[in-house]
Amino acid sequence: MKAMVYRGPYKIRVEDKPMPKIEHPNDAIIKVTTAAICGSDLHLYHGLMPDTRIGHTFGHEFIGVVEEVGPSVQNLKRGDRVMVPFNIYCGSCYFCARGLYSNCHNVNPNATAVGGIYGYSHTTGGYDGGQAEFVRVPFADVGPTIIPDWMDSEDAVLLTDALATGYFGAQLGSIAEGDTVIVFGAGPVGLYAAKSSWLMGAGRVIVIDHLEYRLEKARTFAHAETFNFAEYDDIIVEMKRTTDFLGADVVIDAVGAEADGNFIQQVTGTKLKLQGGSPIALNWAIDSARKGGTVSVVGAYGPIFSAVKFGDALNKGLTLRMNQTPVKRQWPRLFEHIQNGYLKPNDIVTHRIPLEDIAEGYHMFSAKLDNCIKTLIIANPS
Amino acid sequence: MAASGPSTPYVANKPKDIPTAEALRARIPGWGVDLDRKDRPSYPREIYDPEGTGAHWDYPDEQPDSEGRERSIEHGQLTPVFGTSVPLHGVSGSIRRYAYRYSEGRAAHWLLLLLGDRVEAWGAHASSFVTLRPDNPITETGVLSEGRRHGIASRLGKKRVDVNHQWIDPIVVAGPWVAASAGAVLAVRAITRRGRR
């Protein structure tokens, strides 16, 4: 089968790899129809995530058709059209039993701090991902869900991570009616977080980025006020000014490890890999929240230390909330929101490319060319 | 209070200019449908419901062929299920296996893993040149999309702050190769000179 493989920082290619096989009785093999490139894939692509091995296949956002199931699988059969949450989880450990699916303890031998994620290095368990024609899906009775007939395929693939994560990020903010919410990052997760903040009753939603075309999408798709931080000498002062010098009730970091805005942090964090990423967005989130406010972090960071302004978070009495998203827990409510017309996930898709072109897809997304916001990979055209 | 007097947060009032719920509901589709936290799927954070996950086991069957599988020493046992992509191998595998002697709390663990990543990448690039498919930096970096996807127009006049560090990327990618090539040339020249003496 054809699959994207990692060849070192900034280099990937499509290779022929052996077909994945059933390795556990509750495995399924999924024939991937559509996958997506996630902003967090760029951390792997840039060599930021420790234990990313040559030959590894990325891709944790994908949907497809069941090709084969293991002997203990009860809920799926060959031919079912399924969406697969990016979390790999057992459904029965201490954490899964309490709904913390992204913190499963039975799927990632390589680290205890993070659960299992498809195609996201050995630090998250060493599972190949879905930017391929086929993929092994462990715990087929737990994670995958049959795609409802009414659901658009592109919406389904966006539900496997980006939409669920944006929605979860807004929830982590514990938004109350009339709250002012600042979202750092107008990528897919930031756009969905901004949109979701309204559903939870926000009174103002402000989105910050430096890419004007993404801010335009934040205005039209997410009804948000926008600020281009490149146009201000100090975006924090501007945020204080626009909130009557109070600060925001809730700030959502939807950027993560590759934030721009400070040259030194960028170079030490993302070029030289001396930090677990550049913590600019997180520090700005801490700075722009009001005292007693909440900072929600759904941008992804690496496991290495980062220069985070923790003292300010302490002195301001902030609540910091974060996690990888327990995706499937979000789905029933998100399905309702899509059916009611409150969310139209695929409005943010800008590019659809074949698997063969994935190296150019990564560069385009990484370098922010061609007004790219979200790129889908068509693995097996139906 | 006079309009020109102190305002929030120097007094107790809430900020002004927040629209009413009615105005927001009229402007934003779905505004406030999740206002009640009980409607938010991750509230409360923990809900004990082992029956609701689809798992029909108390503890999963253990995946076979686990011998030699590396694991964090913060785990009490090997997890019953694990990934099998790219098992440890070669010099980089030895470095990584050594890294797993340290807990996730130790910088040595992560820095050794990063070292293993770089050693494996250099080795894979070098060894690719004795295969039928050597690494191709043009196609593998996707840099041709600069032409096909409006690389110049996407940057010029856009006030993008990432442009000030993107010039480093080619150095990060090609730098080690240039340095290694220069080193090889210098070594060959030194050997040649020594031979002439």
Coordinates of C-alpha atoms in Angstrom, one line a residue:
Chain A
M1 CA 0.0 0.0 0.0
K2 CA 1.0 3.6 -0.4
A3 CA 1.7 5.7 2.7
M4 CA 3.3 8.9 3.6
V5 CA 6.6 8.3 5.5
Y6 CA 8.8 10.6 7.5
R7 CA 12.4 11.0 6.1
G8 CA 13.8 13.5 8.7
P9 CA 12.9 17.1 9.6
Y10 CA 11.1 18.9 6.7
K11 CA 11.2 15.8 4.5
I12 CA 8.5 13.3 3.8
R13 CA 7.6 11.1 0.8
V14 CA 5.1 8.5 -0.3
E15 CA 6.4 4.9 -0.2
D16 CA 5.1 1.4 -0.7
K17 CA 4.7 -0.1 2.8
P18 CA 3.5 -3.5 3.9
M19 CA -0.3 -3.7 4.5
P20 CA -1.1 -3.3 8.2
K21 CA -2.3 -6.5 9.8
I22 CA -4.5 -7.5 12.7
E23 CA -2.2 -7.5 15.7
H24 CA -4.7 -7.7 18.5
P25 CA -8.1 -9.4 18.6
N26 CA -9.9 -6.1 18.8
D27 CA -8.1 -4.4 15.9
A28 CA -9.6 -3.4 12.6
I29 CA -7.9 -2.5 9.4
I30 CA -9.5 0.7 7.8
K31 CA -9.2 1.6 4.2
V32 CA -8.7 5.4 4.4
T33 CA -10.8 7.5 2.2
T34 CA -10.0 11.0 3.5
A35 CA -7.3 12.2 5.9
A36 CA -6.2 15.6 6.9
I37 CA -3.0 17.4 7.8
C38 CA -3.3 18.9 11.3
G39 CA -1.3 21.8 12.6
S40 CA 0.2 19.5 15.2
D41 CA 1.5 17.3 12.4
L42 CA 3.9 20.2 11.7
H43 CA 5.6 19.6 15.0
L44 CA 6.5 16.2 13.8
Y45 CA 7.4 17.4 10.4
H46 CA 9.8 20.0 11.8
G47 CA 11.5 17.4 14.0
L48 CA 10.2 18.9 17.3
M49 CA 8.6 15.7 18.8
P50 CA 11.1 13.3 20.4
D51 CA 11.2 9.8 19.1
T52 CA 9.8 10.5 15.7
R53 CA 11.4 7.7 13.6
I54 CA 12.3 7.5 10.0
G55 CA 9.7 5.5 8.1
H56 CA 6.9 6.5 10.5
T57 CA 3.5 7.4 8.9
F58 CA 1.8 10.4 10.3
G59 CA -1.9 11.2 10.3
H60 CA -4.4 11.3 13.2
E61 CA -7.4 12.8 11.4
F62 CA -9.0 10.2 9.0
I63 CA -12.1 8.4 8.0
G64 CA -12.5 5.3 5.9
V65 CA -14.2 2.0 5.3
V66 CA -13.7 -1.2 7.4
E67 CA -11.5 -3.6 5.5
E68 CA -11.0 -6.3 8.1
V69 CA -11.8 -6.9 11.8
G70 CA -10.2 -8.9 14.5
P71 CA -11.9 -11.9 16.1
S72 CA -13.2 -10.1 19.2
V73 CA -14.7 -7.1 17.3
Q74 CA -18.5 -6.9 17.8
N75 CA -19.6 -3.4 16.7
L76 CA -18.1 -3.1 13.3
K77 CA -18.0 -5.2 10.1
R78 CA -16.3 -5.1 6.8
G79 CA -17.8 -2.3 4.6
D80 CA -18.8 0.0 7.4
R81 CA -18.0 3.7 6.8
V82 CA -16.3 4.9 10.0
M83 CA -14.8 8.0 11.5
V84 CA -11.9 7.4 13.9
P85 CA -11.1 9.7 16.8
F86 CA -7.4 10.7 17.0
N87 CA -7.2 9.1 20.5
I88 CA -6.3 5.4 20.7
Y89 CA -7.9 4.2 23.9
C90 CA -9.0 1.0 25.6
G91 CA -12.2 2.0 27.2
S92 CA -11.5 0.1 30.4
C93 CA -8.5 1.6 32.3
Y94 CA -8.8 3.9 35.3
F95 CA -8.8 7.0 33.0
C96 CA -11.1 5.7 30.2
A97 CA -13.7 4.6 32.8
R98 CA -13.9 8.2 33.9
G99 CA -14.2 9.7 30.4
L100 CA -10.6 10.8 30.1
Y101 CA -10.2 8.9 26.8
S102 CA -7.2 11.0 25.7
N103 CA -5.3 9.9 28.9
C104 CA -5.7 6.1 28.4
H105 CA -3.1 4.1 30.3
N106 CA -3.3 0.9 28.3
V107 CA -2.1 2.0 24.8
N108 CA 1.2 3.9 25.1
P109 CA 4.1 2.0 26.6
N110 CA 6.5 4.8 25.6
A111 CA 5.2 7.5 27.9
T112 CA 2.8 7.8 30.8
A113 CA 2.1 11.5 30.4
V114 CA 0.2 11.1 27.1
G115 CA -2.2 8.5 25.8
G116 CA -2.1 6.9 22.3
I117 CA -2.4 8.9 19.1
Y118 CA -2.3 7.7 15.6
G119 CA 0.8 8.6 13.6
Y120 CA 2.2 10.9 16.2
S121 CA 5.7 9.5 17.0
H122 CA 6.6 6.8 19.5
T123 CA 6.2 9.3 22.3
T124 CA 2.4 8.6 21.8
G125 CA 2.8 4.9 21.3
G126 CA 4.4 4.2 18.0
Y127 CA 1.2 3.7 15.9
D128 CA 1.3 4.4 12.2
G129 CA -1.2 7.0 11.1
G130 CA -3.9 7.5 8.5
Q131 CA -2.1 9.5 5.8
A132 CA -2.0 6.2 4.0
E133 CA -4.2 3.9 2.0
F134 CA -4.8 1.6 5.0
V135 CA -4.3 1.9 8.8
R136 CA -4.4 -0.4 11.8
V137 CA -7.1 0.8 14.3
P138 CA -6.8 -0.7 17.8
F139 CA -9.9 -1.1 20.0
A140 CA -12.3 -1.1 17.1
D141 CA -15.2 -1.5 19.5
V142 CA -14.3 1.6 21.4
G143 CA -13.0 4.4 19.2
P144 CA -14.5 4.3 15.7
T145 CA -18.1 5.2 15.0
I146 CA -20.2 4.6 11.9
I147 CA -20.6 7.8 10.0
P148 CA -24.3 8.8 10.0
D149 CA -25.9 8.8 6.6
W150 CA -26.7 12.5 6.8
M151 CA -23.2 13.5 7.6
D152 CA -20.9 15.0 4.9
S153 CA -17.6 13.1 4.7
E154 CA -15.5 16.2 5.0
D155 CA -17.4 17.2 8.2
A156 CA -16.7 13.7 9.5
V157 CA -13.0 13.9 9.1
L158 CA -12.9 17.3 10.7
L159 CA -14.8 15.9 13.7
T160 CA -11.9 13.4 14.3
D161 CA -9.8 16.2 15.8
A162 CA -9.9 19.8 14.7
L163 CA -13.6 20.6 15.4
A164 CA -13.7 18.4 18.6
T165 CA -10.6 20.1 19.9
G166 CA -11.8 23.6 19.2
Y167 CA -15.1 22.9 20.9
F168 CA -13.3 21.2 23.8
G169 CA -11.0 24.2 24.1
A170 CA -14.0 26.5 24.6
Q171 CA -15.4 24.2 27.2
L172 CA -12.1 24.2 29.1
G173 CA -12.6 28.0 29.4
S174 CA -15.7 27.4 31.5
I175 CA -17.3 30.3 29.7
A176 CA -20.1 32.1 31.4
E177 CA -22.8 34.3 29.8
G178 CA -21.3 37.6 28.5
D179 CA -17.7 36.6 29.0
T180 CA -15.0 38.1 26.9
V181 CA -13.0 35.4 25.1
I182 CA -9.7 35.8 23.4
V183 CA -8.5 33.1 21.0
F184 CA -4.9 33.0 20.0
G185 CA -4.5 31.4 16.6
A186 CA -6.9 31.5 13.6
G187 CA -6.0 28.1 12.3
P188 CA -8.6 25.4 12.2
V189 CA -8.7 24.7 16.0
G190 CA -8.8 28.5 16.8
L191 CA -11.6 29.1 14.3
Y192 CA -13.7 26.3 15.8
A193 CA -12.9 27.4 19.3
A194 CA -14.0 30.9 18.5
K195 CA -17.2 29.7 16.9
S196 CA -17.9 27.3 19.9
S197 CA -17.3 30.1 22.4
W198 CA -20.5 31.7 21.1
L199 CA -22.5 28.5 21.7
M200 CA -21.4 28.7 25.3
G201 CA -22.7 32.2 25.7
A202 CA -19.6 34.4 25.2
G203 CA -20.3 38.2 25.0
R204 CA -17.3 39.0 22.9
V205 CA -15.0 36.8 20.9
I206 CA -11.6 38.2 19.8
V207 CA -9.3 36.2 17.5
I208 CA -5.6 37.1 17.2
D209 CA -3.2 36.0 14.5
H210 CA -0.7 37.5 12.0
L211 CA -2.1 36.0 8.8
E212 CA -4.7 38.4 7.4
Y213 CA -6.5 35.8 5.3
R214 CA -7.1 33.6 8.4
L215 CA -8.3 36.7 10.3
E216 CA -10.8 37.3 7.5
K217 CA -12.0 33.7 8.0
A218 CA -12.4 34.4 11.7
R219 CA -14.6 37.4 10.9
T220 CA -16.8 35.6 8.4
F221 CA -16.9 32.0 9.8
A222 CA -16.6 32.7 13.5
H223 CA -18.2 36.2 13.7
A224 CA -15.2 37.3 15.7
E225 CA -13.5 40.6 16.2
T226 CA -9.9 40.3 15.0
F227 CA -6.5 41.7 15.7
N228 CA -3.4 41.3 13.6
F229 CA -0.6 41.3 16.2
A230 CA 1.9 42.3 13.6
E231 CA 0.2 45.7 13.4
Y232 CA 0.7 46.5 17.1
D233 CA 3.8 47.3 19.0
D234 CA 2.5 45.3 21.9
I235 CA -0.6 43.1 21.4
I236 CA -1.0 42.6 25.2
V237 CA -1.4 46.3 25.8
E238 CA -3.9 46.4 22.9
M239 CA -5.9 43.5 24.5
K240 CA -5.9 45.4 27.8
R241 CA -7.1 48.5 26.0
T242 CA -9.9 46.7 24.2
T243 CA -11.1 45.1 27.5
D244 CA -11.2 48.4 29.4
F245 CA -7.8 47.4 31.0
L246 CA -9.5 44.4 32.7
G247 CA -8.2 41.6 30.5
A248 CA -10.3 38.8 29.1
D249 CA -12.3 36.4 31.2
V250 CA -11.2 33.5 29.1
V251 CA -8.2 33.1 26.9
I252 CA -7.7 30.1 24.6
D253 CA -4.3 29.1 23.3
A254 CA -5.0 27.4 20.0
V255 CA -1.5 27.9 18.6
G256 CA 0.9 25.6 20.5
A257 CA 4.5 24.9 20.0
E258 CA 5.2 26.9 16.8
A259 CA 3.9 30.3 17.8
D260 CA 5.2 33.3 16.1
G261 CA 5.7 36.8 17.6
N262 CA 9.1 36.5 19.2
F263 CA 12.1 35.8 17.1
I264 CA 14.3 34.4 20.0
Q265 CA 11.6 32.1 21.2
Q266 CA 10.9 30.9 17.6
V267 CA 14.6 30.1 17.0
T268 CA 15.3 28.4 20.4
G269 CA 11.9 26.6 20.4
T270 CA 11.3 25.5 16.9
K271 CA 14.6 25.8 14.9
L272 CA 17.1 24.7 17.5
K273 CA 14.6 22.5 19.5
L274 CA 16.0 23.8 22.8
Q275 CA 12.5 24.1 24.3
G276 CA 9.3 22.0 23.9
G277 CA 8.2 24.6 21.4
S278 CA 7.9 28.3 21.4
P279 CA 5.7 29.4 24.3
I280 CA 4.8 32.9 23.0
A281 CA 1.1 32.2 22.6
L282 CA 0.8 30.7 26.0
N283 CA 2.7 33.6 27.6
W284 CA 0.5 36.0 25.7
A285 CA -2.6 34.1 27.0
I286 CA -1.4 34.4 30.5
D287 CA -0.7 38.1 30.0
S288 CA -4.0 39.0 28.4
A289 CA -6.3 37.1 30.8
R290 CA -7.9 39.1 33.6
K291 CA -6.9 38.3 37.2
G292 CA -8.9 35.3 38.3
G293 CA -9.6 34.4 34.7
T294 CA -9.1 31.1 32.9
V295 CA -6.5 30.1 30.3
S296 CA -7.5 27.1 28.2
V297 CA -4.6 25.4 26.3
V298 CA -5.4 23.1 23.3
G299 CA -2.4 24.1 21.2
A300 CA 0.1 21.2 21.3
Y301 CA 3.4 21.4 23.0
G302 CA 6.3 19.0 23.2
P303 CA 7.4 17.2 26.4
I304 CA 10.5 19.2 26.9
F305 CA 10.6 22.2 29.2
S306 CA 9.4 25.6 27.8
A307 CA 10.0 29.1 29.2
V308 CA 6.5 29.7 30.4
K309 CA 5.7 32.8 32.6
F310 CA 4.3 30.7 35.4
G311 CA 4.9 33.4 38.0
D312 CA 2.4 35.7 36.3
A313 CA -0.1 32.9 36.1
L314 CA 0.3 32.4 39.9
N315 CA 0.1 36.1 40.8
K316 CA -3.0 36.6 38.7
G317 CA -4.8 33.7 40.2
L318 CA -5.4 32.1 36.9
T319 CA -7.0 28.8 36.3
L320 CA -5.0 26.9 33.7
R321 CA -6.9 24.1 32.0
M322 CA -5.6 21.8 29.3
N323 CA -5.7 18.3 27.9
Q324 CA -5.7 16.4 24.7
T325 CA -9.3 16.2 23.6
P326 CA -11.4 13.1 24.5
V327 CA -12.8 13.3 21.0
K328 CA -15.6 10.8 21.1
R329 CA -17.1 12.4 24.2
Q330 CA -17.8 15.5 22.1
W331 CA -19.4 13.8 19.2
P332 CA -23.1 13.4 20.2
R333 CA -23.5 17.1 21.1
L334 CA -21.5 18.2 18.0
F335 CA -23.6 16.0 15.8
E336 CA -26.6 17.9 17.1
H337 CA -25.0 21.3 16.5
I338 CA -24.2 20.3 12.9
Q339 CA -27.7 19.0 12.2
N340 CA -29.1 22.2 13.7
G341 CA -27.0 24.3 11.4
Y342 CA -25.0 25.9 14.2
L343 CA -21.7 24.5 12.9
K344 CA -20.6 23.8 9.3
P345 CA -17.2 22.3 9.8
N346 CA -16.0 22.1 6.2
D347 CA -16.4 25.8 5.6
I348 CA -12.7 26.1 6.6
V349 CA -11.3 23.5 4.1
T350 CA -9.2 25.3 1.5
H351 CA -7.3 22.5 -0.2
R352 CA -8.0 18.9 -1.3
I353 CA -5.0 17.0 -2.6
P354 CA -4.1 13.4 -3.6
L355 CA -1.9 11.4 -1.3
E356 CA 0.9 11.4 -3.9
D357 CA 1.2 15.2 -3.4
I358 CA 1.5 15.1 0.3
A359 CA 5.0 16.5 0.5
E360 CA 3.9 19.7 -1.2
G361 CA 0.8 19.7 1.0
Y362 CA 3.0 19.8 4.1
H363 CA 5.2 22.5 2.7
M364 CA 2.2 24.6 1.7
F365 CA 0.6 24.3 5.1
S366 CA 3.9 24.8 7.0
A367 CA 4.8 27.9 4.9
K368 CA 1.2 29.2 4.9
L369 CA 1.1 29.4 1.1
D370 CA -2.0 29.9 -1.1
N371 CA -4.2 31.1 1.8
C372 CA -4.1 27.6 3.2
I373 CA -6.2 26.9 6.3
K374 CA -7.1 23.2 6.1
T375 CA -5.8 20.6 3.7
L376 CA -7.6 17.3 3.1
I377 CA -5.8 14.2 1.7
I378 CA -7.8 12.0 -0.6
A379 CA -6.3 8.6 -0.1
N380 CA -8.7 6.3 -1.8
P381 CA -11.1 8.3 -4.0
S382 CA -14.5 6.7 -3.7
Chain B
M1 CA -20.5 58.4 39.0
A2 CA -19.3 60.9 36.4
A3 CA -18.7 59.6 32.9
S4 CA -15.2 60.8 33.1
G5 CA -14.4 59.1 36.4
P6 CA -12.6 55.8 37.0
S7 CA -14.0 52.8 35.2
T8 CA -13.6 49.1 35.3
P9 CA -11.4 47.5 36.7
Y10 CA -10.7 50.4 39.1
V11 CA -14.3 50.2 40.2
A12 CA -16.6 47.1 40.7
N13 CA -18.7 47.5 37.5
K14 CA -18.6 44.9 34.8
P15 CA -17.1 46.1 31.5
K16 CA -19.5 48.1 29.3
D17 CA -20.4 47.4 25.7
I18 CA -21.2 43.7 26.0
P19 CA -24.2 43.1 23.9
T20 CA -27.4 41.7 25.4
A21 CA -28.3 38.0 25.1
E22 CA -31.1 38.9 22.7
A23 CA -28.8 40.8 20.4
L24 CA -26.2 38.0 20.4
R25 CA -28.9 35.4 19.8
A26 CA -30.2 37.3 16.8
R27 CA -26.7 37.7 15.3
I28 CA -25.0 34.4 16.0
P29 CA -26.5 31.1 15.0
G30 CA -26.8 28.9 18.1
W31 CA -25.6 31.5 20.5
G32 CA -26.0 30.2 24.1
V33 CA -27.2 26.7 23.3
D34 CA -24.5 25.3 25.5
L35 CA -24.9 28.0 28.1
D36 CA -25.9 25.5 30.7
R37 CA -22.7 23.6 31.6
K38 CA -24.7 20.4 31.9
D39 CA -25.1 20.5 28.1
R40 CA -21.3 20.6 27.6
P41 CA -20.1 17.1 27.0
S42 CA -16.9 17.4 29.0
Y43 CA -18.7 18.7 32.1
P44 CA -18.0 17.5 34.7
R45 CA -14.5 16.5 33.7
E46 CA -14.7 13.0 35.1
I47 CA -17.8 10.8 34.8
Y48 CA -17.5 7.2 36.0
D49 CA -19.1 5.2 33.2
P50 CA -17.0 2.1 32.3
E51 CA -20.1 0.5 30.6
G52 CA -20.4 3.4 28.2
T53 CA -17.2 3.1 26.3
G54 CA -17.9 0.0 24.2
A55 CA -15.3 -2.0 25.9
H56 CA -16.4 -5.6 26.7
W57 CA -13.5 -6.5 28.9
D58 CA -12.2 -5.5 32.3
Y59 CA -8.7 -5.7 31.0
P60 CA -7.8 -6.0 27.3
D61 CA -6.3 -9.1 25.8
E62 CA -2.5 -8.6 25.6
Q63 CA -1.0 -8.0 22.2
P64 CA 1.5 -10.8 21.3
D65 CA 5.1 -10.3 20.2
S66 CA 5.9 -7.8 23.0
E67 CA 9.4 -9.1 23.7
G68 CA 12.0 -6.3 23.6
R69 CA 9.4 -3.6 23.3
E70 CA 10.8 -0.4 24.9
R71 CA 8.7 1.3 27.6
S72 CA 8.8 4.2 30.0
I73 CA 10.1 3.2 33.4
E74 CA 7.2 5.2 34.8
H75 CA 4.9 2.4 33.6
G76 CA 4.4 -0.5 36.0
Q77 CA 4.2 -3.0 33.1
L78 CA 4.1 -3.0 29.3
T79 CA 0.8 -1.8 28.1
P80 CA -1.4 -4.5 26.7
V81 CA -1.6 -2.8 23.3
F82 CA 1.2 -0.9 21.6
G83 CA 2.3 0.4 18.3
T84 CA 4.6 -1.6 16.0
S85 CA 5.7 1.1 13.6
V86 CA 9.5 1.2 13.1
P87 CA 10.9 -0.9 15.9
L88 CA 14.2 0.2 17.5
H89 CA 17.2 -0.7 15.3
G90 CA 20.9 0.3 14.7
V91 CA 22.8 3.0 16.5
S92 CA 19.8 5.3 16.9
G93 CA 17.9 2.3 18.4
S94 CA 20.7 1.9 21.0
I95 CA 20.6 5.6 21.8
R96 CA 16.8 5.5 22.2
R97 CA 16.8 2.3 24.2
Y98 CA 19.3 4.0 26.6
A99 CA 17.0 7.0 26.8
Y100 CA 14.3 4.8 28.1
R101 CA 16.4 4.1 31.2
Y102 CA 15.5 7.6 32.3
S103 CA 12.0 8.7 33.5
E104 CA 9.9 11.2 31.5
G105 CA 10.8 13.6 34.3
R106 CA 14.5 13.7 33.3
A107 CA 15.8 16.0 30.5
A108 CA 18.2 13.2 29.6
H109 CA 15.3 11.1 28.5
W110 CA 14.0 13.6 26.0
L111 CA 17.4 15.0 24.8
L112 CA 18.7 11.4 24.1
L113 CA 15.5 10.7 22.2
L114 CA 16.1 13.8 20.1
L115 CA 19.7 12.8 19.6
G116 CA 18.5 9.4 18.4
D117 CA 16.2 11.1 16.0
R118 CA 19.0 13.1 14.4
V119 CA 21.4 10.1 14.3
E120 CA 18.7 8.0 12.6
A121 CA 17.9 10.8 10.1
W122 CA 21.6 11.3 9.1
G123 CA 22.0 7.6 8.8
A124 CA 18.9 7.1 6.7
H125 CA 19.9 9.9 4.4
A126 CA 23.4 8.6 3.9
S127 CA 22.2 5.0 3.4
S128 CA 19.5 6.1 0.9
F129 CA 22.3 6.8 -1.6
V130 CA 23.1 3.2 -1.9
T131 CA 19.5 2.3 -2.6
L132 CA 17.4 2.6 -5.8
R133 CA 15.5 5.5 -4.3
P134 CA 18.0 8.0 -2.8
D135 CA 16.6 10.9 -0.8
N136 CA 15.5 13.8 -3.0
P137 CA 15.5 17.1 -1.2
I138 CA 13.5 18.8 -3.9
T139 CA 10.5 16.4 -3.9
E140 CA 10.7 15.4 -0.2
T141 CA 10.7 19.0 1.1
G142 CA 7.7 19.9 -1.2
V143 CA 9.6 23.1 -2.0
L144 CA 8.1 23.0 -5.6
S145 CA 4.9 24.1 -4.0
E146 CA 6.6 27.5 -3.7
G147 CA 6.0 27.9 -7.4
R148 CA 2.7 26.1 -7.7
R149 CA 1.1 27.7 -4.6
H150 CA 2.1 31.3 -5.0
G151 CA 5.1 31.4 -2.6
I152 CA 6.0 35.0 -3.4
A153 CA 2.5 36.4 -3.5
S154 CA 1.7 34.6 -0.3
R155 CA 4.4 36.5 1.5
L156 CA 5.0 39.8 -0.2
G157 CA 3.2 42.8 1.5
K158 CA 1.4 40.5 3.9
K159 CA 3.0 41.7 7.2
R160 CA 3.7 38.1 8.0
V161 CA 6.0 37.8 11.0
D162 CA 7.1 34.3 10.1
V163 CA 8.9 35.6 7.1
N164 CA 11.7 36.8 9.5
H165 CA 12.7 33.3 10.4
Q166 CA 11.7 31.2 7.4
W167 CA 15.1 31.8 5.9
I168 CA 16.5 29.6 8.6
D169 CA 14.6 26.6 7.4
P170 CA 16.9 25.8 4.4
I171 CA 19.9 26.1 6.7
V172 CA 18.3 23.6 9.2
V173 CA 17.6 21.2 6.3
A174 CA 20.7 21.6 4.2
G175 CA 23.2 22.9 6.8
P176 CA 24.4 19.5 8.1
W177 CA 24.9 18.3 4.5
V178 CA 26.9 21.3 3.5
A179 CA 29.0 21.0 6.7
A180 CA 29.6 17.3 6.1
S181 CA 30.5 17.9 2.5
A182 CA 32.9 20.6 3.4
G183 CA 34.4 18.4 6.0
A184 CA 34.8 15.6 3.5
V185 CA 36.5 17.9 1.0
L186 CA 38.9 19.3 3.6
A187 CA 39.7 15.7 4.8
V188 CA 40.4 14.6 1.2
R189 CA 42.6 17.6 0.6
A190 CA 44.6 17.0 3.8
I191 CA 45.1 13.4 2.9
T192 CA 46.2 14.4 -0.7
R193 CA 48.7 17.0 0.7
R194 CA 50.1 14.5 3.1
G195 CA 50.6 12.0 0.3
R196 CA 52.5 14.5 -1.8
R197 CA 55.0 15.1 1.0

